[in-house]
Amino acid sequence: MPEIVDRMPDPFPSKKNLKHKYYMLRHGQSTANIAEIISSSRSLAYSDKHGLTSVGYEQGKESANQLLDVLEQDIIQAGQKQNKIIFISSPFARAKQTAIACIDGLMNNKDNQQKVETMGLTIEKDITFEHGLMERYFGRLDDDSIYTYGYVWPMDAINVTHTAFDVESVAAVCTRLSQVVERCEEKYCDDETIQHHIVWVSHADVLQIGQLYAANAENVGRFSSYRFKNGEVRAVKFTTDSLPDPSPLEAPKRGTTRYTELSEITTTTSS
């Protein structure tokens, strides 16, 4: 079971207080995406279940192009430091395989090879697995239809500590991400001549929550309006004006089955 918390953690560290640069990469299309089911069980860590489709692997390879584009400006700002890319991944198969695919795209594509050389990048081929980047746990909704997200996300926007259906709260996800940052900052601090560019390979809810947490958004619970596509890369930014345009969820229409179910759930969990 995920940690239960009663409040948000301390704010995400500011840019000036971080030694390293951070990036977020959502996994490519997975078999769970195709099946339209929620895949969050902790038993999936280090298993091969719900890995990438062939399309998903290609999305992972293509993410290398996005990553190099995003890295370019940060490398200019790094000055004379050496620049090293490190991949830190959720241990779920779809994330691990996306990290492998991105490294493949960086190292085995001629155009990207040239960019890597021109930018003076070195790439750490060994992937580090981090439990703090696992999918948000969806409790009793695990293995259910993805449409049941619609029962949870509206409640997230109201209460970031709710655990309806035994789901992991938004605040709990932020708490583990803050711990991931601490571990990364401590682990890669041995050589000040190297600028580490750390790529977190993770899952939609975790990254969407993380980007609002890092940007010090007023309500991190509205994360579902700032969606990551499969294989999408974004740099971690620290202000709300860096966020993409929101695409808010449509509220269920009064009189529909979903509206009735959501009303009953909200009433039950708030009483």
PDB file of C-alpha atoms in Angstrom:
ATOM      1  CA  MET A   1       0.000   0.000   0.000  1.00  0.00           C
ATOM      2  CA  PRO A   2       1.234   3.531  -0.733  1.00  0.00           C
ATOM      3  CA  GLU A   3       2.044   5.949   2.033  1.00  0.00           C
ATOM      4  CA  ILE A   4      -0.951   7.838   3.435  1.00  0.00           C
ATOM      5  CA  VAL A   5      -0.242  11.516   4.068  1.00  0.00           C
ATOM      6  CA  ASP A   6      -2.382  14.295   5.501  1.00  0.00           C
ATOM      7  CA  ARG A   7      -0.763  17.248   3.747  1.00  0.00           C
ATOM      8  CA  MET A   8       1.399  18.269   0.821  1.00  0.00           C
ATOM      9  CA  PRO A   9       5.167  17.992   1.292  1.00  0.00           C
ATOM     10  CA  ASP A  10       7.456  21.011   1.402  1.00  0.00           C
ATOM     11  CA  PRO A  11       7.666  22.874  -1.921  1.00  0.00           C
ATOM     12  CA  PHE A  12       9.726  21.386  -4.733  1.00  0.00           C
ATOM     13  CA  PRO A  13      13.309  22.724  -4.553  1.00  0.00           C
ATOM     14  CA  SER A  14      13.854  25.917  -6.524  1.00  0.00           C
ATOM     15  CA  LYS A  15      16.032  25.955  -9.621  1.00  0.00           C
ATOM     16  CA  LYS A  16      18.863  27.761  -7.835  1.00  0.00           C
ATOM     17  CA  ASN A  17      18.927  25.096  -5.109  1.00  0.00           C
ATOM     18  CA  LEU A  18      19.318  22.161  -7.490  1.00  0.00           C
ATOM     19  CA  LYS A  19      22.677  20.970  -8.757  1.00  0.00           C
ATOM     20  CA  HIS A  20      21.239  18.966 -11.622  1.00  0.00           C
ATOM     21  CA  LYS A  21      18.841  19.469 -14.532  1.00  0.00           C
ATOM     22  CA  TYR A  22      15.713  17.327 -14.622  1.00  0.00           C
ATOM     23  CA  TYR A  23      13.508  16.096 -17.457  1.00  0.00           C
ATOM     24  CA  MET A  24      10.341  14.025 -17.618  1.00  0.00           C
ATOM     25  CA  LEU A  25       9.651  11.317 -20.192  1.00  0.00           C
ATOM     26  CA  ARG A  26       6.358   9.451 -20.279  1.00  0.00           C
ATOM     27  CA  HIS A  27       6.513   5.830 -21.386  1.00  0.00           C
ATOM     28  CA  GLY A  28       5.471   4.897 -24.908  1.00  0.00           C
ATOM     29  CA  GLN A  29       2.262   3.125 -25.844  1.00  0.00           C
ATOM     30  CA  SER A  30       1.867  -0.010 -23.732  1.00  0.00           C
ATOM     31  CA  THR A  31      -0.282  -3.116 -24.003  1.00  0.00           C
ATOM     32  CA  ALA A  32      -2.282  -1.760 -21.051  1.00  0.00           C
ATOM     33  CA  ASN A  33      -2.951   1.429 -23.044  1.00  0.00           C
ATOM     34  CA  ILE A  34      -4.306  -0.689 -25.894  1.00  0.00           C
ATOM     35  CA  ALA A  35      -6.447  -2.742 -23.511  1.00  0.00           C
ATOM     36  CA  GLU A  36      -7.643   0.508 -21.866  1.00  0.00           C
ATOM     37  CA  ILE A  37      -7.028  -0.757 -18.355  1.00  0.00           C
ATOM     38  CA  ILE A  38      -5.385   0.759 -15.289  1.00  0.00           C
ATOM     39  CA  SER A  39      -2.028  -0.877 -14.581  1.00  0.00           C
ATOM     40  CA  SER A  40      -0.632   0.212 -11.220  1.00  0.00           C
ATOM     41  CA  SER A  41      -0.112  -2.923  -9.099  1.00  0.00           C
ATOM     42  CA  ARG A  42       3.226  -2.938  -7.281  1.00  0.00           C
ATOM     43  CA  SER A  43       3.643  -6.569  -8.358  1.00  0.00           C
ATOM     44  CA  LEU A  44       4.400  -5.229 -11.854  1.00  0.00           C
ATOM     45  CA  ALA A  45       7.754  -3.827 -10.727  1.00  0.00           C
ATOM     46  CA  TYR A  46      10.554  -5.691 -12.534  1.00  0.00           C
ATOM     47  CA  SER A  47       8.038  -7.877 -14.403  1.00  0.00           C
ATOM     48  CA  ASP A  48       7.493  -7.921 -18.177  1.00  0.00           C
ATOM     49  CA  LYS A  49       3.726  -7.458 -17.968  1.00  0.00           C
ATOM     50  CA  HIS A  50       2.159  -4.495 -19.785  1.00  0.00           C
ATOM     51  CA  GLY A  51       5.311  -3.606 -21.675  1.00  0.00           C
ATOM     52  CA  LEU A  52       5.528  -1.527 -24.845  1.00  0.00           C
ATOM     53  CA  THR A  53       3.842  -2.251 -28.142  1.00  0.00           C
ATOM     54  CA  SER A  54       5.947  -1.906 -31.301  1.00  0.00           C
ATOM     55  CA  VAL A  55       4.448   1.577 -31.685  1.00  0.00           C
ATOM     56  CA  GLY A  56       5.433   2.352 -28.105  1.00  0.00           C
ATOM     57  CA  TYR A  57       9.041   1.342 -28.706  1.00  0.00           C
ATOM     58  CA  GLU A  58       9.203   3.639 -31.732  1.00  0.00           C
ATOM     59  CA  GLN A  59       7.761   6.452 -29.612  1.00  0.00           C
ATOM     60  CA  GLY A  60      10.555   5.810 -27.126  1.00  0.00           C
ATOM     61  CA  LYS A  61      13.177   6.027 -29.871  1.00  0.00           C
ATOM     62  CA  GLU A  62      11.632   9.213 -31.237  1.00  0.00           C
ATOM     63  CA  SER A  63      11.669  10.756 -27.765  1.00  0.00           C
ATOM     64  CA  ALA A  64      15.448  11.007 -28.192  1.00  0.00           C
ATOM     65  CA  ASN A  65      14.888  13.805 -30.730  1.00  0.00           C
ATOM     66  CA  GLN A  66      12.700  15.720 -28.277  1.00  0.00           C
ATOM     67  CA  LEU A  67      15.189  15.202 -25.478  1.00  0.00           C
ATOM     68  CA  LEU A  68      18.077  16.616 -27.508  1.00  0.00           C
ATOM     69  CA  ASP A  69      15.990  19.651 -28.465  1.00  0.00           C
ATOM     70  CA  VAL A  70      15.080  20.300 -24.824  1.00  0.00           C
ATOM     71  CA  LEU A  71      18.655  19.710 -23.672  1.00  0.00           C
ATOM     72  CA  GLU A  72      20.216  22.137 -26.124  1.00  0.00           C
ATOM     73  CA  GLN A  73      19.360  25.325 -24.220  1.00  0.00           C
ATOM     74  CA  ASP A  74      20.357  23.848 -20.869  1.00  0.00           C
ATOM     75  CA  ILE A  75      23.709  22.780 -22.268  1.00  0.00           C
ATOM     76  CA  ILE A  76      24.406  26.318 -23.485  1.00  0.00           C
ATOM     77  CA  GLN A  77      23.703  27.545 -19.958  1.00  0.00           C
ATOM     78  CA  ALA A  78      26.013  24.910 -18.461  1.00  0.00           C
ATOM     79  CA  GLY A  79      29.047  26.728 -19.858  1.00  0.00           C
ATOM     80  CA  GLN A  80      32.313  24.777 -19.731  1.00  0.00           C
ATOM     81  CA  LYS A  81      30.989  21.836 -17.743  1.00  0.00           C
ATOM     82  CA  GLN A  82      30.865  18.340 -19.174  1.00  0.00           C
ATOM     83  CA  ASN A  83      27.302  17.198 -19.827  1.00  0.00           C
ATOM     84  CA  LYS A  84      26.062  13.734 -18.961  1.00  0.00           C
ATOM     85  CA  ILE A  85      22.612  12.195 -19.480  1.00  0.00           C
ATOM     86  CA  ILE A  86      21.381   9.763 -16.839  1.00  0.00           C
ATOM     87  CA  PHE A  87      18.157   7.765 -17.101  1.00  0.00           C
ATOM     88  CA  ILE A  88      16.239   7.023 -13.919  1.00  0.00           C
ATOM     89  CA  SER A  89      13.196   4.886 -14.541  1.00  0.00           C
ATOM     90  CA  SER A  90      10.152   3.411 -12.902  1.00  0.00           C
ATOM     91  CA  PRO A  91      10.732  -0.361 -12.635  1.00  0.00           C
ATOM     92  CA  PHE A  92       7.510  -1.066 -14.563  1.00  0.00           C
ATOM     93  CA  ALA A  93       8.199  -2.722 -17.937  1.00  0.00           C
ATOM     94  CA  ARG A  94       6.696   0.046 -20.050  1.00  0.00           C
ATOM     95  CA  ALA A  95       8.925   2.682 -18.457  1.00  0.00           C
ATOM     96  CA  LYS A  96      12.075   0.555 -18.478  1.00  0.00           C
ATOM     97  CA  GLN A  97      11.574  -0.327 -22.149  1.00  0.00           C
ATOM     98  CA  THR A  98      11.003   3.344 -22.998  1.00  0.00           C
ATOM     99  CA  ALA A  99      14.303   4.270 -21.354  1.00  0.00           C
ATOM    100  CA  ILE A 100      16.012   1.542 -23.402  1.00  0.00           C
ATOM    101  CA  ALA A 101      14.323   2.815 -26.566  1.00  0.00           C
ATOM    102  CA  CYS A 102      15.346   6.424 -25.910  1.00  0.00           C
ATOM    103  CA  ILE A 103      18.965   5.390 -25.389  1.00  0.00           C
ATOM    104  CA  ASP A 104      18.683   3.399 -28.627  1.00  0.00           C
ATOM    105  CA  GLY A 105      17.434   6.539 -30.380  1.00  0.00           C
ATOM    106  CA  LEU A 106      20.292   8.617 -28.989  1.00  0.00           C
ATOM    107  CA  MET A 107      23.080   6.189 -29.804  1.00  0.00           C
ATOM    108  CA  ASN A 108      21.982   4.389 -32.974  1.00  0.00           C
ATOM    109  CA  ASN A 109      20.466   7.175 -35.051  1.00  0.00           C
ATOM    110  CA  LYS A 110      23.087   8.907 -37.225  1.00  0.00           C
ATOM    111  CA  ASP A 111      21.582  12.379 -36.943  1.00  0.00           C
ATOM    112  CA  ASN A 112      21.256  12.056 -33.191  1.00  0.00           C
ATOM    113  CA  GLN A 113      24.760  10.642 -32.892  1.00  0.00           C
ATOM    114  CA  GLN A 114      26.055  13.776 -34.582  1.00  0.00           C
ATOM    115  CA  LYS A 115      24.007  16.016 -32.279  1.00  0.00           C
ATOM    116  CA  VAL A 116      25.256  14.154 -29.218  1.00  0.00           C
ATOM    117  CA  GLU A 117      28.843  14.643 -30.362  1.00  0.00           C
ATOM    118  CA  THR A 118      28.326  18.307 -31.275  1.00  0.00           C
ATOM    119  CA  MET A 119      26.683  19.011 -27.918  1.00  0.00           C
ATOM    120  CA  GLY A 120      29.492  17.278 -26.055  1.00  0.00           C
ATOM    121  CA  LEU A 121      27.157  14.816 -24.373  1.00  0.00           C
ATOM    122  CA  THR A 122      28.013  11.558 -22.712  1.00  0.00           C
ATOM    123  CA  ILE A 123      25.260   9.018 -22.098  1.00  0.00           C
ATOM    124  CA  GLU A 124      25.088   6.685 -19.133  1.00  0.00           C
ATOM    125  CA  LYS A 125      23.944   3.411 -20.705  1.00  0.00           C
ATOM    126  CA  ASP A 126      22.996   1.756 -17.418  1.00  0.00           C
ATOM    127  CA  ILE A 127      19.483   2.654 -16.302  1.00  0.00           C
ATOM    128  CA  THR A 128      18.835   3.285 -12.617  1.00  0.00           C
ATOM    129  CA  PHE A 129      15.500   1.985 -11.335  1.00  0.00           C
ATOM    130  CA  GLU A 130      13.635   4.095  -8.820  1.00  0.00           C
ATOM    131  CA  HIS A 131      10.538   2.923  -6.935  1.00  0.00           C
ATOM    132  CA  GLY A 132       9.610   6.559  -6.347  1.00  0.00           C
ATOM    133  CA  LEU A 133       8.789   6.852 -10.060  1.00  0.00           C
ATOM    134  CA  MET A 134       6.329   3.937 -10.145  1.00  0.00           C
ATOM    135  CA  GLU A 135       2.821   4.509 -11.438  1.00  0.00           C
ATOM    136  CA  ARG A 136       0.358   6.161  -9.096  1.00  0.00           C
ATOM    137  CA  TYR A 137      -1.358   3.339  -7.238  1.00  0.00           C
ATOM    138  CA  PHE A 138      -5.057   3.068  -8.014  1.00  0.00           C
ATOM    139  CA  GLY A 139      -6.113   0.674  -5.281  1.00  0.00           C
ATOM    140  CA  ARG A 140      -9.420  -1.055  -5.947  1.00  0.00           C
ATOM    141  CA  LEU A 141      -9.538   0.436  -9.439  1.00  0.00           C
ATOM    142  CA  ASP A 142      -6.352  -1.326 -10.530  1.00  0.00           C
ATOM    143  CA  ASP A 143      -6.917  -3.504 -13.619  1.00  0.00           C
ATOM    144  CA  ASP A 144     -10.247  -1.735 -14.170  1.00  0.00           C
ATOM    145  CA  SER A 145     -11.200   0.380 -17.186  1.00  0.00           C
ATOM    146  CA  ILE A 146      -9.302   3.633 -17.715  1.00  0.00           C
ATOM    147  CA  TYR A 147     -12.673   5.374 -17.719  1.00  0.00           C
ATOM    148  CA  THR A 148     -12.765   4.991 -13.944  1.00  0.00           C
ATOM    149  CA  TYR A 149     -10.057   7.670 -13.848  1.00  0.00           C
ATOM    150  CA  GLY A 150     -13.070   9.932 -14.252  1.00  0.00           C
ATOM    151  CA  TYR A 151     -14.168   9.010 -10.728  1.00  0.00           C
ATOM    152  CA  VAL A 152     -10.824   9.954  -9.184  1.00  0.00           C
ATOM    153  CA  TRP A 153      -9.473  12.981 -11.037  1.00  0.00           C
ATOM    154  CA  PRO A 154     -12.371  15.348 -10.210  1.00  0.00           C
ATOM    155  CA  MET A 155     -11.888  14.469  -6.541  1.00  0.00           C
ATOM    156  CA  ASP A 156      -8.137  15.127  -6.831  1.00  0.00           C
ATOM    157  CA  ALA A 157      -8.937  18.703  -7.832  1.00  0.00           C
ATOM    158  CA  ILE A 158     -10.966  19.133  -4.644  1.00  0.00           C
ATOM    159  CA  ASN A 159      -8.771  17.279  -2.151  1.00  0.00           C
ATOM    160  CA  VAL A 160      -5.124  16.367  -2.786  1.00  0.00           C
ATOM    161  CA  THR A 161      -5.021  14.002   0.199  1.00  0.00           C
ATOM    162  CA  HIS A 162      -8.100  11.906  -0.627  1.00  0.00           C
ATOM    163  CA  THR A 163      -7.693   8.132  -0.932  1.00  0.00           C
ATOM    164  CA  ALA A 164     -11.109   7.127  -2.281  1.00  0.00           C
ATOM    165  CA  PHE A 165     -11.057   3.570  -3.671  1.00  0.00           C
ATOM    166  CA  ASP A 166      -7.740   3.162  -1.802  1.00  0.00           C
ATOM    167  CA  VAL A 167      -5.963   5.206  -4.472  1.00  0.00           C
ATOM    168  CA  GLU A 168      -2.658   6.887  -3.734  1.00  0.00           C
ATOM    169  CA  SER A 169      -3.280  10.565  -3.071  1.00  0.00           C
ATOM    170  CA  VAL A 170      -1.815  13.409  -5.094  1.00  0.00           C
ATOM    171  CA  ALA A 171       0.004  14.592  -1.961  1.00  0.00           C
ATOM    172  CA  ALA A 172       1.551  11.138  -1.496  1.00  0.00           C
ATOM    173  CA  VAL A 173       2.845  11.173  -5.080  1.00  0.00           C
ATOM    174  CA  CYS A 174       4.384  14.610  -4.465  1.00  0.00           C
ATOM    175  CA  THR A 175       5.967  13.296  -1.278  1.00  0.00           C
ATOM    176  CA  ARG A 176       7.729  10.456  -3.051  1.00  0.00           C
ATOM    177  CA  LEU A 177       8.829  12.748  -5.884  1.00  0.00           C
ATOM    178  CA  SER A 178      10.403  15.101  -3.350  1.00  0.00           C
ATOM    179  CA  GLN A 179      12.306  12.092  -2.003  1.00  0.00           C
ATOM    180  CA  VAL A 180      13.428  11.130  -5.515  1.00  0.00           C
ATOM    181  CA  VAL A 181      14.881  14.621  -5.982  1.00  0.00           C
ATOM    182  CA  GLU A 182      16.754  14.352  -2.692  1.00  0.00           C
ATOM    183  CA  ARG A 183      18.240  10.987  -3.666  1.00  0.00           C
ATOM    184  CA  CYS A 184      19.274  12.250  -7.107  1.00  0.00           C
ATOM    185  CA  GLU A 185      20.891  15.370  -5.687  1.00  0.00           C
ATOM    186  CA  GLU A 186      22.867  13.311  -3.173  1.00  0.00           C
ATOM    187  CA  LYS A 187      23.876  10.488  -5.504  1.00  0.00           C
ATOM    188  CA  TYR A 188      25.288  12.595  -8.335  1.00  0.00           C
ATOM    189  CA  CYS A 189      27.228  15.225  -6.416  1.00  0.00           C
ATOM    190  CA  ASP A 190      30.749  13.808  -6.581  1.00  0.00           C
ATOM    191  CA  ASP A 191      32.118  15.840  -9.520  1.00  0.00           C
ATOM    192  CA  GLU A 192      31.308  19.539  -9.900  1.00  0.00           C
ATOM    193  CA  THR A 193      32.866  19.631 -13.373  1.00  0.00           C
ATOM    194  CA  ILE A 194      29.956  17.550 -14.704  1.00  0.00           C
ATOM    195  CA  GLN A 195      26.452  18.865 -15.328  1.00  0.00           C
ATOM    196  CA  HIS A 196      24.099  15.930 -14.869  1.00  0.00           C
ATOM    197  CA  HIS A 197      20.941  15.898 -16.980  1.00  0.00           C
ATOM    198  CA  ILE A 198      18.619  13.452 -15.248  1.00  0.00           C
ATOM    199  CA  VAL A 199      15.726  11.963 -17.211  1.00  0.00           C
ATOM    200  CA  TRP A 200      12.861  10.572 -15.148  1.00  0.00           C
ATOM    201  CA  VAL A 201      11.028   7.902 -17.145  1.00  0.00           C
ATOM    202  CA  SER A 202       7.648   7.429 -15.566  1.00  0.00           C
ATOM    203  CA  HIS A 203       3.869   7.447 -15.987  1.00  0.00           C
ATOM    204  CA  ALA A 204       1.198   9.978 -16.884  1.00  0.00           C
ATOM    205  CA  ASP A 205      -0.292  10.773 -13.473  1.00  0.00           C
ATOM    206  CA  VAL A 206       3.101  10.841 -11.761  1.00  0.00           C
ATOM    207  CA  LEU A 207       4.641  13.202 -14.317  1.00  0.00           C
ATOM    208  CA  GLN A 208       1.566  15.413 -14.593  1.00  0.00           C
ATOM    209  CA  ILE A 209       1.439  15.738 -10.819  1.00  0.00           C
ATOM    210  CA  GLY A 210       5.192  16.310 -10.755  1.00  0.00           C
ATOM    211  CA  GLN A 211       5.180  19.137 -13.280  1.00  0.00           C
ATOM    212  CA  LEU A 212       2.558  21.089 -11.304  1.00  0.00           C
ATOM    213  CA  TYR A 213       4.343  20.382  -8.025  1.00  0.00           C
ATOM    214  CA  ALA A 214       7.649  21.623  -9.465  1.00  0.00           C
ATOM    215  CA  ALA A 215       5.942  24.704 -10.920  1.00  0.00           C
ATOM    216  CA  ASN A 216       4.520  25.565  -7.482  1.00  0.00           C
ATOM    217  CA  ALA A 217       0.975  25.482  -8.852  1.00  0.00           C
ATOM    218  CA  GLU A 218      -1.748  26.700  -6.527  1.00  0.00           C
ATOM    219  CA  ASN A 219      -3.674  23.434  -6.879  1.00  0.00           C
ATOM    220  CA  VAL A 220      -1.590  20.421  -7.899  1.00  0.00           C
ATOM    221  CA  GLY A 221      -4.822  18.414  -7.859  1.00  0.00           C
ATOM    222  CA  ARG A 222      -5.708  19.896 -11.247  1.00  0.00           C
ATOM    223  CA  PHE A 223      -2.839  17.982 -12.854  1.00  0.00           C
ATOM    224  CA  SER A 224      -5.117  15.969 -15.173  1.00  0.00           C
ATOM    225  CA  SER A 225      -5.650  19.088 -17.304  1.00  0.00           C
ATOM    226  CA  TYR A 226      -1.927  19.144 -18.228  1.00  0.00           C
ATOM    227  CA  ARG A 227      -1.521  15.838 -19.997  1.00  0.00           C
ATOM    228  CA  PHE A 228       1.602  14.057 -21.166  1.00  0.00           C
ATOM    229  CA  LYS A 229       1.380  12.119 -24.426  1.00  0.00           C
ATOM    230  CA  ASN A 230       3.034   8.732 -24.795  1.00  0.00           C
ATOM    231  CA  GLY A 231       6.744   9.264 -25.417  1.00  0.00           C
ATOM    232  CA  GLU A 232       6.595  12.992 -24.647  1.00  0.00           C
ATOM    233  CA  VAL A 233       9.554  14.800 -23.062  1.00  0.00           C
ATOM    234  CA  ARG A 234       9.365  17.959 -20.977  1.00  0.00           C
ATOM    235  CA  ALA A 235      11.967  19.767 -18.911  1.00  0.00           C
ATOM    236  CA  VAL A 236      11.131  20.276 -15.256  1.00  0.00           C
ATOM    237  CA  LYS A 237      10.178  23.942 -14.926  1.00  0.00           C
ATOM    238  CA  PHE A 238       9.617  26.022 -11.830  1.00  0.00           C
ATOM    239  CA  THR A 239       6.898  28.550 -12.670  1.00  0.00           C
ATOM    240  CA  THR A 240       3.270  28.149 -13.682  1.00  0.00           C
ATOM    241  CA  ASP A 241       3.768  30.182 -16.853  1.00  0.00           C
ATOM    242  CA  SER A 242       5.941  27.314 -18.113  1.00  0.00           C
ATOM    243  CA  LEU A 243       2.996  24.893 -18.095  1.00  0.00           C
ATOM    244  CA  PRO A 244       1.308  23.901 -21.371  1.00  0.00           C
ATOM    245  CA  ASP A 245      -2.180  25.149 -22.094  1.00  0.00           C
ATOM    246  CA  PRO A 246      -4.635  23.179 -19.961  1.00  0.00           C
ATOM    247  CA  SER A 247      -7.147  20.793 -21.464  1.00  0.00           C
ATOM    248  CA  PRO A 248      -9.696  20.473 -18.654  1.00  0.00           C
ATOM    249  CA  LEU A 249     -11.753  17.347 -18.190  1.00  0.00           C
ATOM    250  CA  GLU A 250     -15.359  17.670 -19.201  1.00  0.00           C
ATOM    251  CA  ALA A 251     -17.692  17.291 -16.248  1.00  0.00           C
ATOM    252  CA  PRO A 252     -20.242  14.480 -16.587  1.00  0.00           C
ATOM    253  CA  LYS A 253     -23.628  15.718 -17.696  1.00  0.00           C
ATOM    254  CA  ARG A 254     -26.459  15.770 -15.179  1.00  0.00           C
ATOM    255  CA  GLY A 255     -28.794  12.821 -15.651  1.00  0.00           C
ATOM    256  CA  THR A 256     -26.151  10.443 -17.021  1.00  0.00           C
ATOM    257  CA  THR A 257     -25.072   7.255 -15.256  1.00  0.00           C
ATOM    258  CA  ARG A 258     -21.581   8.627 -14.745  1.00  0.00           C
ATOM    259  CA  TYR A 259     -22.954  11.807 -13.139  1.00  0.00           C
ATOM    260  CA  THR A 260     -25.027   9.742 -10.698  1.00  0.00           C
ATOM    261  CA  GLU A 261     -22.108   7.442  -9.842  1.00  0.00           C
ATOM    262  CA  LEU A 262     -19.734  10.366  -9.290  1.00  0.00           C
ATOM    263  CA  SER A 263     -22.278  12.184  -7.112  1.00  0.00           C
ATOM    264  CA  GLU A 264     -22.729   9.084  -4.949  1.00  0.00           C
ATOM    265  CA  ILE A 265     -18.975   8.561  -4.640  1.00  0.00           C
ATOM    266  CA  THR A 266     -18.328  12.193  -3.719  1.00  0.00           C
ATOM    267  CA  THR A 267     -21.080  12.135  -1.091  1.00  0.00           C
ATOM    268  CA  THR A 268     -19.801   8.880   0.416  1.00  0.00           C
ATOM    269  CA  THR A 269     -16.158   9.952   0.622  1.00  0.00           C
ATOM    270  CA  SER A 270     -16.932  13.387   2.067  1.00  0.00           C
ATOM    271  CA  SER A 271     -19.215  12.107   4.824  1.00  0.00           C
TER     272      SER A 271
END
